[in-house]
XYZ file of C-alpha atoms in Angstrom:
738
model
C -7.571 -19.215 -30.709
C -6.857 -20.768 -27.164
C -9.820 -19.813 -24.714
C -8.689 -21.949 -21.758
C -5.741 -24.119 -20.555
C -5.119 -25.990 -17.457
C -1.916 -27.315 -15.820
C -2.099 -29.741 -13.275
C 0.098 -32.512 -11.788
C 3.213 -31.250 -13.506
C 6.589 -29.524 -12.509
C 5.368 -26.794 -9.752
C 1.743 -27.297 -10.501
C -0.008 -29.399 -7.959
C -3.057 -31.481 -7.858
C -5.262 -28.482 -7.714
C -3.511 -26.819 -10.616
C -4.330 -23.496 -12.257
C -6.586 -22.762 -15.071
C -6.174 -19.807 -17.377
C -9.261 -18.422 -18.475
C -10.482 -15.321 -20.483
C -7.675 -15.440 -22.845
C -7.597 -12.781 -25.569
C -5.576 -12.165 -28.736
C -2.729 -10.455 -26.697
C -2.003 -12.198 -23.045
C 0.899 -11.074 -21.054
C 2.211 -13.281 -18.249
C 4.985 -11.895 -15.554
C 6.653 -14.281 -13.323
C 10.120 -14.747 -11.639
C 12.438 -17.494 -12.705
C 11.238 -20.884 -11.603
C 7.621 -19.533 -11.305
C 6.198 -21.955 -13.953
C 6.429 -19.953 -17.329
C 8.600 -22.571 -19.217
C 5.961 -25.335 -18.149
C 3.140 -23.372 -19.801
C 5.518 -22.914 -23.146
C 6.314 -26.679 -23.060
C 2.743 -27.605 -22.630
C 1.264 -25.440 -25.553
C 4.175 -26.827 -27.669
C 3.072 -30.294 -27.281
C -0.282 -30.698 -25.426
C -0.293 -34.406 -26.616
C 2.744 -35.382 -24.567
C 2.137 -38.024 -22.083
C 3.622 -36.055 -19.139
C 0.900 -33.321 -19.666
C -1.903 -36.079 -19.317
C -3.533 -34.225 -16.476
C -3.548 -30.891 -18.385
C -5.885 -29.660 -21.020
C -6.666 -26.914 -23.359
C -9.914 -25.557 -24.899
C -9.862 -23.959 -28.334
C -12.506 -21.454 -29.431
C -15.051 -22.995 -31.645
C -13.313 -26.351 -31.144
C -10.735 -25.363 -33.818
C -7.074 -25.980 -33.012
C -4.572 -23.616 -34.557
C -0.725 -24.462 -35.125
C 1.271 -23.002 -32.071
C 4.630 -21.783 -32.483
C 6.621 -21.616 -29.369
C 9.803 -19.706 -28.697
C 11.870 -20.812 -25.668
C 15.125 -22.255 -24.659
C 14.302 -25.438 -26.149
C 13.303 -23.653 -29.437
C 16.880 -21.813 -29.320
C 18.809 -25.320 -28.877
C 16.810 -27.047 -31.328
C 17.142 -24.419 -34.174
C 20.902 -23.598 -33.371
C 22.297 -26.807 -32.426
C 24.560 -26.943 -35.208
C 25.107 -23.548 -36.160
C 22.409 -23.413 -38.725
C 18.744 -22.476 -39.335
C 15.947 -24.311 -41.277
C 15.138 -22.086 -44.124
C 11.714 -20.180 -43.948
C 9.787 -19.844 -46.802
C 8.042 -16.431 -47.559
C 6.620 -15.019 -50.840
C 9.662 -14.549 -52.755
C 10.288 -12.952 -56.448
C 6.409 -12.678 -57.009
C 5.031 -9.808 -59.069
C 2.720 -7.149 -57.637
C -0.185 -8.936 -59.467
C 0.758 -12.352 -58.081
C 0.790 -11.165 -54.773
C -2.386 -9.168 -55.162
C -3.908 -12.487 -56.360
C -2.837 -14.394 -53.275
C -3.724 -11.701 -50.876
C -7.172 -11.599 -52.513
C -7.381 -15.478 -52.220
C -6.336 -15.018 -48.704
C -8.890 -12.617 -47.834
C -11.481 -15.021 -49.629
C -9.884 -17.799 -47.338
C -10.432 -15.665 -44.350
C -13.904 -14.856 -45.153
C -14.612 -18.492 -45.502
C -13.180 -19.170 -42.386
C -15.205 -16.533 -40.653
C -18.411 -17.780 -42.406
C -17.582 -21.344 -41.134
C -16.947 -20.023 -37.608
C -20.267 -18.107 -37.644
C -22.089 -21.357 -39.103
C -20.278 -23.391 -36.163
C -21.247 -20.957 -33.497
C -24.869 -21.154 -34.888
C -24.851 -24.996 -35.126
C -23.193 -24.938 -31.574
C -26.022 -22.737 -30.219
C -28.667 -24.990 -32.020
C -27.083 -28.098 -30.414
C -27.021 -26.254 -27.169
C -30.679 -25.589 -27.255
C -31.323 -29.172 -28.094
C -29.258 -30.426 -25.230
C -31.118 -28.022 -23.021
C -34.472 -29.330 -24.411
C -33.418 -32.832 -23.783
C -32.281 -31.907 -20.258
C -35.501 -29.947 -19.564
C -37.667 -32.926 -20.476
C -35.479 -35.177 -18.367
C -35.808 -33.020 -15.277
C -39.461 -32.405 -15.749
C -40.134 -36.279 -16.324
C -38.120 -36.949 -13.190
C -39.783 -34.452 -11.074
C -43.480 -34.848 -12.468
C -43.666 -38.564 -13.213
C -40.871 -40.802 -11.306
C -41.045 -38.775 -8.188
C -44.948 -38.777 -8.122
C -44.887 -42.746 -8.678
C -41.860 -43.801 -7.001
C -43.525 -45.258 -4.113
C -45.925 -47.288 -6.191
C -44.119 -48.475 -9.161
C -40.402 -48.301 -8.180
C -39.816 -51.915 -9.569
C -41.317 -50.790 -13.010
C -38.853 -48.025 -13.292
C -35.807 -50.573 -12.542
C -32.994 -49.816 -15.170
C -33.956 -46.149 -15.547
C -33.716 -44.763 -12.032
C -29.947 -43.668 -12.308
C -30.669 -40.273 -13.604
C -33.334 -38.090 -15.188
C -31.748 -38.724 -18.643
C -32.073 -42.618 -18.165
C -35.814 -42.171 -17.088
C -36.622 -39.730 -20.127
C -34.745 -42.161 -22.560
C -37.270 -45.013 -21.387
C -40.178 -42.611 -21.273
C -39.606 -41.835 -24.889
C -39.275 -45.373 -25.935
C -42.430 -46.646 -24.229
C -44.254 -43.542 -25.707
C -43.234 -44.886 -28.976
C -43.696 -48.495 -28.818
C -45.947 -49.384 -25.943
C -49.443 -50.411 -26.968
C -50.738 -52.075 -23.894
C -54.427 -51.576 -22.857
C -54.702 -48.539 -20.639
C -55.608 -49.692 -17.002
C -56.781 -47.231 -14.377
C -54.126 -46.150 -11.826
C -56.162 -47.755 -8.622
C -56.220 -51.191 -10.610
C -52.399 -50.805 -11.298
C -51.620 -49.886 -7.613
C -53.359 -53.040 -6.567
C -51.678 -55.291 -8.979
C -48.452 -53.681 -8.005
C -49.169 -54.623 -4.528
C -49.322 -58.345 -5.299
C -46.638 -58.620 -7.887
C -43.943 -56.066 -6.802
C -41.721 -56.814 -3.951
C -41.110 -60.411 -2.511
C -42.320 -62.972 -4.997
C -45.990 -63.793 -4.028
C -47.158 -67.323 -3.049
C -50.073 -69.349 -3.455
C -52.885 -68.528 -0.980
C -55.242 -71.229 0.151
C -58.902 -70.602 -0.437
C -61.042 -69.638 2.759
C -63.396 -72.646 3.657
C -66.835 -71.759 2.682
C -69.737 -72.196 5.363
C -72.630 -74.431 5.020
C -75.848 -73.295 6.804
C -78.602 -74.972 4.859
C -79.400 -77.504 7.867
C -79.682 -74.493 10.396
C -82.186 -72.656 8.173
C -84.061 -76.030 7.860
C -84.220 -76.239 11.725
C -85.448 -72.772 12.046
C -88.296 -73.317 9.815
C -89.448 -76.556 11.720
C -93.126 -76.445 12.754
C -92.205 -77.874 16.215
C -91.327 -74.523 17.295
C -94.686 -73.154 17.024
C -96.781 -76.309 18.151
C -98.451 -76.205 21.454
C -97.366 -79.748 22.778
C -99.851 -80.907 25.410
C -101.435 -84.442 26.524
C -104.443 -86.499 25.364
C -107.726 -84.595 25.615
C -110.181 -87.356 26.174
C -108.678 -88.364 29.472
C -110.897 -87.360 32.544
C -108.105 -85.472 34.023
C -107.306 -83.531 30.725
C -110.100 -81.256 31.156
C -108.676 -80.069 34.326
C -105.062 -79.816 33.191
C -106.271 -77.847 29.902
C -108.525 -75.503 32.063
C -105.806 -74.687 34.363
C -103.121 -74.691 31.562
C -100.801 -76.776 33.722
C -99.615 -79.466 31.424
C -95.985 -78.520 31.521
C -96.291 -78.115 35.288
C -97.857 -81.523 35.610
C -95.400 -83.273 33.295
C -92.615 -81.987 35.347
C -93.808 -83.559 38.223
C -94.692 -87.203 36.749
C -91.327 -88.303 37.694
C -92.030 -87.724 41.359
C -95.065 -90.215 41.410
C -93.574 -93.191 39.182
C -92.451 -95.047 42.304
C -94.285 -93.487 45.228
C -98.071 -92.663 46.285
C -97.068 -89.163 47.967
C -98.205 -86.193 46.097
C -95.148 -84.246 45.225
C -97.452 -81.063 45.606
C -99.288 -81.523 48.794
C -97.067 -84.453 50.245
C -99.996 -86.673 51.181
C -100.866 -90.250 50.172
C -103.201 -89.258 47.773
C -101.740 -90.700 44.661
C -103.581 -93.785 43.301
C -102.641 -96.221 40.760
C -105.951 -95.027 38.678
C -104.483 -91.382 39.090
C -101.087 -92.843 37.662
C -102.725 -94.331 34.690
C -104.704 -91.190 33.958
C -101.705 -89.079 34.164
C -99.842 -91.586 31.773
C -102.677 -91.748 29.619
C -102.783 -87.903 29.183
C -98.916 -87.839 28.075
C -99.373 -90.483 25.514
C -96.962 -91.481 22.580
C -97.744 -88.600 20.499
C -96.690 -86.281 23.142
C -93.737 -88.330 23.775
C -92.786 -88.086 19.993
C -93.172 -84.318 20.028
C -90.973 -83.743 23.073
C -88.272 -86.248 21.568
C -88.181 -84.210 18.140
C -88.205 -81.064 20.148
C -85.179 -82.020 22.276
C -83.277 -83.295 19.101
C -83.910 -80.515 16.861
C -82.923 -78.055 19.766
C -79.513 -79.950 20.364
C -78.679 -80.231 16.748
C -79.489 -76.562 16.410
C -76.934 -75.535 19.144
C -74.362 -77.900 17.677
C -74.267 -76.818 14.159
C -74.509 -73.119 15.125
C -71.747 -73.441 17.628
C -69.537 -75.440 15.122
C -70.252 -72.652 12.195
C -69.226 -69.909 14.647
C -66.138 -71.678 16.019
C -65.346 -72.169 12.199
C -65.988 -68.363 11.509
C -63.893 -67.425 14.570
C -60.933 -69.184 13.446
C -61.197 -67.612 9.767
C -61.322 -64.259 11.345
C -58.429 -64.935 13.467
C -56.240 -66.242 10.423
C -57.217 -63.376 8.198
C -56.319 -60.768 10.896
C -52.851 -62.532 11.275
C -52.266 -62.618 7.385
C -50.492 -59.897 5.799
C -51.832 -60.764 2.297
C -55.471 -61.312 3.378
C -58.060 -60.409 0.831
C -60.798 -60.431 3.056
C -62.493 -57.234 4.111
C -61.878 -58.278 7.937
C -63.758 -55.336 9.438
C -66.980 -56.120 7.812
C -66.586 -59.731 8.491
C -65.991 -59.361 12.256
C -69.094 -57.026 12.395
C -71.012 -59.733 10.739
C -69.943 -62.457 12.925
C -70.411 -60.421 15.960
C -74.019 -59.845 14.908
C -74.328 -63.659 14.030
C -73.104 -64.686 17.524
C -75.545 -62.438 19.215
C -78.524 -63.776 16.893
C -77.550 -67.373 17.801
C -77.286 -66.743 21.499
C -81.024 -65.267 21.253
C -82.334 -68.304 19.240
C -80.669 -70.542 21.848
C -82.725 -68.862 24.696
C -85.915 -69.359 22.668
C -84.922 -73.128 22.271
C -84.451 -73.554 26.014
C -87.764 -71.751 26.912
C -89.448 -74.209 24.483
C -87.817 -77.268 25.738
C -88.873 -76.040 29.200
C -92.351 -75.485 28.280
C -93.524 -77.331 25.332
C -96.912 -75.989 25.204
C -95.380 -72.601 24.234
C -95.130 -71.413 20.779
C -91.859 -69.722 19.657
C -90.361 -68.434 16.433
C -86.558 -68.482 15.660
C -85.014 -65.310 14.394
C -83.904 -66.216 10.984
C -79.937 -66.303 10.529
C -80.078 -66.381 6.775
C -79.075 -62.882 5.965
C -76.373 -62.659 8.271
C -75.128 -66.032 6.986
C -75.321 -64.662 3.296
C -73.638 -61.531 4.182
C -70.617 -63.497 5.637
C -70.809 -65.867 2.552
C -70.499 -63.009 0.106
C -67.428 -61.748 2.032
C -65.838 -65.101 1.797
C -66.838 -65.673 -1.866
C -65.292 -62.256 -2.414
C -62.039 -62.902 -0.849
C -61.767 -66.337 -2.582
C -62.400 -64.476 -5.949
C -59.287 -62.224 -5.127
C -57.401 -65.213 -3.964
C -58.216 -66.959 -7.322
C -56.985 -63.868 -9.192
C -53.893 -63.627 -6.918
C -52.974 -67.457 -7.440
C -53.430 -67.113 -11.154
C -50.818 -64.067 -11.127
C -48.565 -66.291 -8.901
C -48.983 -69.408 -11.340
C -48.123 -66.962 -14.336
C -45.908 -64.624 -12.391
C -43.317 -63.880 -15.112
C -46.010 -62.844 -17.721
C -48.137 -60.896 -15.276
C -45.097 -58.958 -13.990
C -44.038 -58.040 -17.510
C -47.644 -57.053 -18.469
C -47.991 -54.781 -15.261
C -44.717 -52.977 -16.165
C -45.971 -52.502 -19.472
C -49.310 -51.052 -18.256
C -47.560 -48.867 -15.795
C -45.528 -47.241 -18.561
C -48.527 -47.010 -20.750
C -50.379 -44.984 -17.968
C -47.584 -42.796 -17.273
C -46.753 -42.127 -21.051
C -50.253 -41.452 -21.667
C -50.511 -38.906 -18.623
C -47.516 -37.037 -20.165
C -48.655 -37.236 -23.791
C -49.092 -33.354 -24.363
C -45.490 -32.654 -22.728
C -44.035 -35.360 -24.977
C -45.627 -34.203 -28.231
C -44.382 -30.593 -27.355
C -41.026 -31.755 -26.763
C -40.883 -33.877 -29.938
C -42.177 -31.154 -32.038
C -39.434 -28.630 -30.711
C -36.851 -31.334 -31.056
C -37.945 -31.948 -34.774
C -37.604 -28.329 -35.620
C -34.119 -28.097 -33.930
C -32.894 -31.535 -35.375
C -33.795 -30.037 -38.934
C -31.997 -26.799 -38.350
C -28.998 -28.705 -37.308
C -28.993 -30.854 -40.322
C -29.355 -27.867 -42.576
C -26.369 -25.997 -40.768
C -24.375 -29.137 -40.743
C -24.714 -29.397 -44.635
C -23.964 -25.751 -45.156
C -20.876 -26.154 -42.707
C -19.790 -28.948 -44.766
C -19.946 -27.194 -47.948
C -18.041 -24.452 -46.457
C -15.296 -26.996 -45.352
C -15.179 -28.387 -48.993
C -14.901 -24.651 -50.270
C -12.091 -23.879 -48.003
C -10.029 -26.947 -48.708
C -10.294 -26.135 -52.506
C -9.343 -22.599 -51.934
C -6.633 -23.501 -49.788
C -5.192 -25.830 -52.213
C -5.416 -23.115 -54.846
C -3.454 -21.005 -52.567
C -0.852 -23.672 -52.208
C -0.710 -23.903 -55.971
C -0.128 -20.340 -56.429
C 2.550 -20.176 -53.605
C 4.671 -23.043 -55.069
C 6.164 -21.051 -57.959
C 6.819 -17.665 -56.100
C 7.689 -18.861 -52.756
C 11.612 -18.644 -51.414
C 13.683 -18.502 -48.349
C 15.763 -15.598 -49.642
C 13.245 -12.944 -48.306
C 13.834 -14.319 -44.699
C 17.679 -14.068 -45.271
C 17.476 -10.433 -46.779
C 14.819 -9.535 -43.663
C 17.157 -10.918 -40.964
C 20.192 -9.242 -42.361
C 18.293 -6.014 -42.630
C 17.446 -6.071 -39.126
C 20.846 -7.264 -38.213
C 22.542 -4.223 -39.788
C 19.770 -1.702 -38.621
C 20.647 -2.759 -35.049
C 24.331 -2.546 -35.254
C 25.063 -6.065 -35.816
C 27.771 -5.663 -38.542
C 30.354 -8.457 -37.823
C 28.168 -11.372 -39.254
C 25.360 -11.955 -41.302
C 22.896 -14.828 -42.588
C 23.661 -16.588 -45.797
C 22.111 -19.652 -47.340
C 23.796 -22.977 -46.407
C 25.783 -25.378 -48.738
C 22.744 -27.650 -47.765
C 19.756 -26.755 -49.569
C 16.770 -25.296 -47.104
C 19.262 -24.026 -44.474
C 20.760 -20.828 -43.222
C 24.331 -20.325 -41.665
C 25.998 -17.475 -39.916
C 28.994 -15.948 -41.904
C 31.607 -13.627 -40.330
C 32.895 -10.511 -42.254
C 35.883 -12.365 -43.389
C 33.657 -14.812 -45.120
C 34.194 -17.586 -42.369
C 31.547 -19.538 -40.934
C 30.415 -18.450 -37.299
C 29.434 -21.852 -35.963
C 31.042 -21.752 -32.425
C 32.309 -18.197 -31.903
C 28.981 -16.248 -31.429
C 28.266 -15.120 -27.954
C 25.220 -16.188 -26.127
C 23.451 -13.030 -26.706
C 24.084 -13.157 -30.328
C 22.716 -16.415 -30.692
C 19.548 -15.647 -28.788
C 19.172 -12.457 -30.782
C 19.775 -14.336 -34.142
C 17.323 -17.085 -33.275
C 14.479 -14.711 -32.127
C 14.830 -12.908 -35.437
C 14.560 -16.441 -37.143
C 11.627 -17.094 -34.871
C 9.878 -13.911 -36.133
C 10.420 -14.816 -39.647
C 9.167 -18.259 -39.007
C 6.028 -16.562 -37.553
C 5.449 -14.873 -40.604
C 6.369 -17.551 -43.048
C 6.812 -21.292 -42.970
C 8.950 -24.185 -43.162
C 7.388 -25.510 -46.284
C 5.779 -23.896 -49.177
C 2.460 -25.367 -48.133
C 2.397 -23.936 -44.514
C 3.190 -20.070 -45.285
C -0.409 -19.126 -45.150
C -1.426 -21.120 -42.106
C -2.946 -19.323 -39.046
C -0.791 -19.624 -36.074
C -0.618 -18.814 -32.265
C 2.653 -17.615 -30.985
C 3.882 -18.489 -27.409
C 7.019 -16.179 -26.498
C 8.737 -17.332 -23.423
C 11.486 -14.850 -22.175
C 12.997 -13.844 -25.498
C 15.362 -11.256 -23.928
C 17.362 -13.656 -21.897
C 21.379 -13.120 -22.082
C 20.717 -9.760 -23.955
C 22.264 -6.231 -23.324
C 19.908 -3.409 -22.866
C 20.353 -2.089 -26.335
C 19.082 -5.410 -27.914
C 16.395 -5.664 -25.294
C 14.850 -2.567 -26.542
C 15.073 -3.833 -30.339
C 13.448 -6.964 -29.243
C 10.841 -5.069 -27.379
C 10.220 -2.993 -30.499
C 9.807 -5.961 -32.815
C 7.524 -7.784 -30.209
C 5.135 -4.649 -30.085
C 4.843 -4.428 -33.814
C 3.711 -8.277 -33.656
C 1.205 -7.184 -31.023
C 0.148 -4.236 -32.798
C -0.771 -6.441 -35.776
C -2.254 -9.234 -33.854
C -4.713 -6.584 -32.048
C -5.529 -5.175 -35.393
C -6.244 -8.540 -36.962
C -3.671 -8.042 -39.544
C -1.553 -11.084 -40.871
C -2.205 -14.794 -40.018
C -0.903 -14.648 -36.343
C -4.308 -14.904 -34.476
C -2.868 -14.881 -30.995
C 0.164 -14.035 -28.720
C 0.821 -15.320 -25.278
C 3.994 -13.607 -24.011
C 5.787 -14.871 -20.751
C 8.812 -12.885 -19.086
C 10.407 -12.241 -15.808
C 11.965 -8.956 -17.048
C 9.995 -6.116 -15.578
C 11.582 -3.551 -18.379
C 10.840 -5.674 -21.090
C 6.982 -6.300 -19.849
C 6.732 -2.563 -19.564
C 8.039 -1.986 -22.737
C 5.985 -4.326 -24.587
C 2.654 -3.641 -22.855
C 2.868 0.266 -23.002
C 0.342 1.623 -25.283
C 0.639 5.479 -24.270
C -2.359 7.596 -24.125
C -3.662 6.716 -27.402
C -3.742 2.813 -27.621
C -3.753 1.194 -30.973
C -6.976 -0.482 -32.665
C -8.009 -3.793 -31.228
C -9.078 -5.161 -27.884
C -6.715 -4.725 -24.888
C -4.482 -7.240 -23.617
C -5.152 -9.563 -20.520
C -2.516 -9.676 -17.758
C -1.513 -12.451 -15.198
C 1.192 -12.708 -12.747
C 2.911 -16.036 -11.781
C 4.386 -16.691 -8.341
C 5.720 -19.761 -6.455
C 5.310 -20.348 -2.827
C 6.383 -23.324 -1.121
C 7.397 -25.083 -4.324
C 3.864 -24.480 -5.674
C 3.020 -22.098 -8.668
C 0.011 -20.032 -8.458
C -1.649 -17.554 -10.860
C -3.347 -14.346 -10.274
C -5.190 -12.646 -12.913
C -5.444 -8.821 -13.353
C -7.678 -8.807 -16.521
C -6.823 -5.531 -18.425
C -4.881 -3.860 -15.572
C -1.075 -4.155 -15.916
C 0.262 -5.209 -12.541
C 3.732 -4.157 -13.474
C 4.636 -0.316 -13.055
C 7.619 1.631 -12.008
C 7.911 3.168 -8.726
C 7.570 6.744 -10.391
C 4.127 5.421 -11.971
C 3.120 4.486 -8.625
C 3.744 7.692 -7.124
C 1.464 9.174 -9.761
C -1.231 6.586 -9.139
C -0.999 7.771 -5.470
C -1.765 11.201 -6.658
C -4.736 10.093 -8.816
C -6.103 8.040 -6.135
C -5.484 10.282 -2.966
C -9.315 10.167 -2.207
C -9.074 6.604 -1.604
C -6.082 6.899 0.970
C -5.728 8.771 4.062
C -3.964 11.424 2.796
C -1.037 11.165 5.220
C 1.493 10.382 2.696
C 0.323 12.740 -0.145
C 3.038 15.429 0.871
C 6.024 12.973 0.492
C 4.469 11.592 -2.781
C 4.335 15.396 -4.128
C 7.856 15.975 -2.884
C 9.212 12.787 -4.595
C 7.532 13.701 -8.009
C 8.822 17.066 -8.149
C 12.413 16.153 -7.069
C 12.359 13.362 -9.553
C 11.033 15.236 -12.598
C 12.660 18.583 -12.216
C 16.193 17.294 -10.888
C 17.764 18.733 -13.770
C 17.216 22.073 -12.290
C 19.650 21.428 -9.712
C 20.040 22.655 -6.188
C 18.179 26.041 -6.924
C 15.177 23.886 -8.199
C 12.814 25.403 -5.737
C 13.483 28.936 -6.662
C 13.514 28.416 -10.359
C 9.908 26.681 -10.163
C 8.743 29.595 -8.062
C 9.808 32.141 -10.680
C 8.026 30.509 -13.309
C 4.663 31.663 -11.890
C 3.677 35.014 -13.453
C 2.519 37.136 -10.469
C 3.543 37.787 -6.643
C 0.317 35.987 -5.440
C 0.804 32.929 -7.417
C 4.514 32.860 -6.483
C 3.375 32.930 -2.636
C 1.132 30.052 -3.379
C 3.882 27.983 -5.193
C 6.322 29.009 -2.291
C 3.565 27.823 0.222
C 3.273 24.270 -1.481
C 7.120 23.661 -1.738
C 7.244 24.494 2.117
C 4.143 22.238 2.765
C 5.414 19.308 0.905
C 8.879 19.545 2.281
C 7.465 19.923 5.880
C 5.247 16.819 5.360
C 7.721 14.514 3.630
C 9.529 13.601 6.988
C 6.903 14.040 9.758
C 3.285 13.158 9.888
C 1.162 16.332 9.742
C -1.129 15.564 12.828
C -2.925 18.923 12.870
C -3.579 18.921 9.392
C -4.826 15.474 9.204
C -7.156 15.860 12.415
C -8.372 19.347 11.118
C -9.651 19.020 7.286
C -6.676 17.681 5.120
C -8.983 17.090 2.171
C -9.663 20.708 1.558
C -5.869 21.609 2.033
C -4.977 18.779 -0.192
C -6.973 19.675 -3.150
C -5.756 23.404 -2.984
C -2.192 22.196 -3.174
C -2.890 19.591 -5.866
C -4.040 22.446 -7.993
C -0.877 24.333 -7.367
C 1.108 21.076 -8.077
C -0.697 21.149 -11.506
C 0.257 24.615 -12.192
C 3.831 24.040 -11.615
C 3.686 21.886 -14.632
C 1.789 24.219 -16.842
C 3.938 27.122 -15.934
C 6.962 25.097 -16.945
C 5.448 23.981 -20.301
C 5.404 20.175 -18.775
C 1.563 20.090 -18.842
C 1.770 17.205 -21.454
C 3.468 14.909 -19.090
C 1.208 15.916 -16.276
C -1.622 14.877 -18.575
C 0.089 11.506 -19.677
C 0.905 10.434 -15.914
C -2.731 11.522 -14.633
C -4.232 9.869 -17.776
C -5.980 13.030 -19.131
C -5.913 13.184 -23.056
C -6.485 17.069 -23.243
C -4.961 19.531 -21.679
C -6.808 21.356 -18.863
C -5.828 24.752 -17.721
């Protein structure tokens, strides 16, 4: 069966097009001429035609069925030369032979149904597999890709287009990736180096050398009390007063003068000068010289080291790929600078007062902290440079490690997925084998039926049936006879002449439709009489008079009845017409519809050269004006009630028009007692009064109570006139209600 078809960019169907869904066994389309019906029949007749490239059709269980279309093209094609192709049906077959064929056909139908069920189960399992795959794809995309996108986006290259692509890569890596499992923090660190712009070689940070500074700090000169010679006469006084540094500073003033720098008197003698010089002997001078030299060297070296460290700090702060812990480095450097400044103050004091004993603060600890930071940074730089020199391999290894990490993280979910997938695939494989077995059985049985049909098929039953129908419906001046050319029919007049060019349009239409009906039940070859088929019937009553229209309607209704009941090899009907009467006739089911599902209805309209489709489901949109009057009675509570009087009057006038001008009196007399006669008279007066004017007072007060009362009287008119069956039919009531 056809489940869905779509028409687009063809004839009156624009680029938006229409989609016909929810097709049933029987489907009725109503539309005026030019609304797009013939385009539908032409498309379904040849869906592969290039002009229908933008149109599509979907088959139930993806099983196409032969489609037999009746339209103007069918009439022209099959009666173009006044003759018709022979239609094979079961001919001179015995009852036993027919029974065998019927039994085989029943087996074939059962095989087909079993195959359809297997296919449905297979499709269901396949859909579950697709859903399972999609579920994993969505979950992996959400729980892995989105989680690690910012860190490892480059590792996901090639699998970022969709969740499906990511899932495929994930399953492949889960199966094949045997890389070492590396912690996430290490992976992120490597990714920062390798991903993004291709990294470049980084120069090592210059290491600092502070051994000489430590040596100077340990020199005993800093603790040595430097004073003059002790055995000089004046030495005892200088030492007692502890003024050697003070005296040493005054030496320069008495070198070329006899004036005492302290009292400004001419008291300085050559003997005194000799004693002073003797006190500050060569040893003293050597110590002072050493003191000055070491102090100067210390200041120079420490200043150079601090300058070098400041330069390192500045470079690393401005280098975006620095491996240095710059915060710690800066803190240690500030401490070192402060310690150096403190030692320099001690050195200055010692130089000023050599007799003082000082101890310099050791810079070793701070130097070692700085040296450790530099060493750590250089180690990281070495790793970085190793990666740079081996970039391709390092990048590849990192990507493998990243996928190894995320597959391990998702191991439980992947194992669950693979277990469920394996189960579904096993089931699908088994179903495919069973379905293939059914296909083989079906093909074998189909071949058997063809062999059985070969010797008992004939075109004569088709001739007999068409002639029977022609005679039954009054077409007595011609009949169908076998053509002189084997496998064809031709039309023969009563006088024996061949009616090739003298048939009316209506006669040709009727004959070709009868031929179509036989073709629908048989086949053009012995091998095709048992094939399933779909019928598409497009306006079969064109050029027919009302009598023949009734005949065609009756024949189509019989087809519809069989299709709904599942009798025969016609599986679906799509009927398209512009004739309201024909549509009503073939769609009318009465109070007790036949077996099977109800038909679906559509209406085609064309506005501004564009066809549109309006689905009505099981509700028939085509009704007569009389039926619409009864619908208003049935649904009066959903309306205002203003027009109900006019509606009741029109129904009474239409149905009881046979009673003539005295209709009202006759109807009143049908009521058995005076009280009921008065009620009927009141109803007729009420409906006649309200049929030409709006009952304002009634409407404003309480129309529903009044309407209900008169509707009951309206029903009793049909009861007392023995027409309650018509009332029940029009109101949709199956049992008589008094």
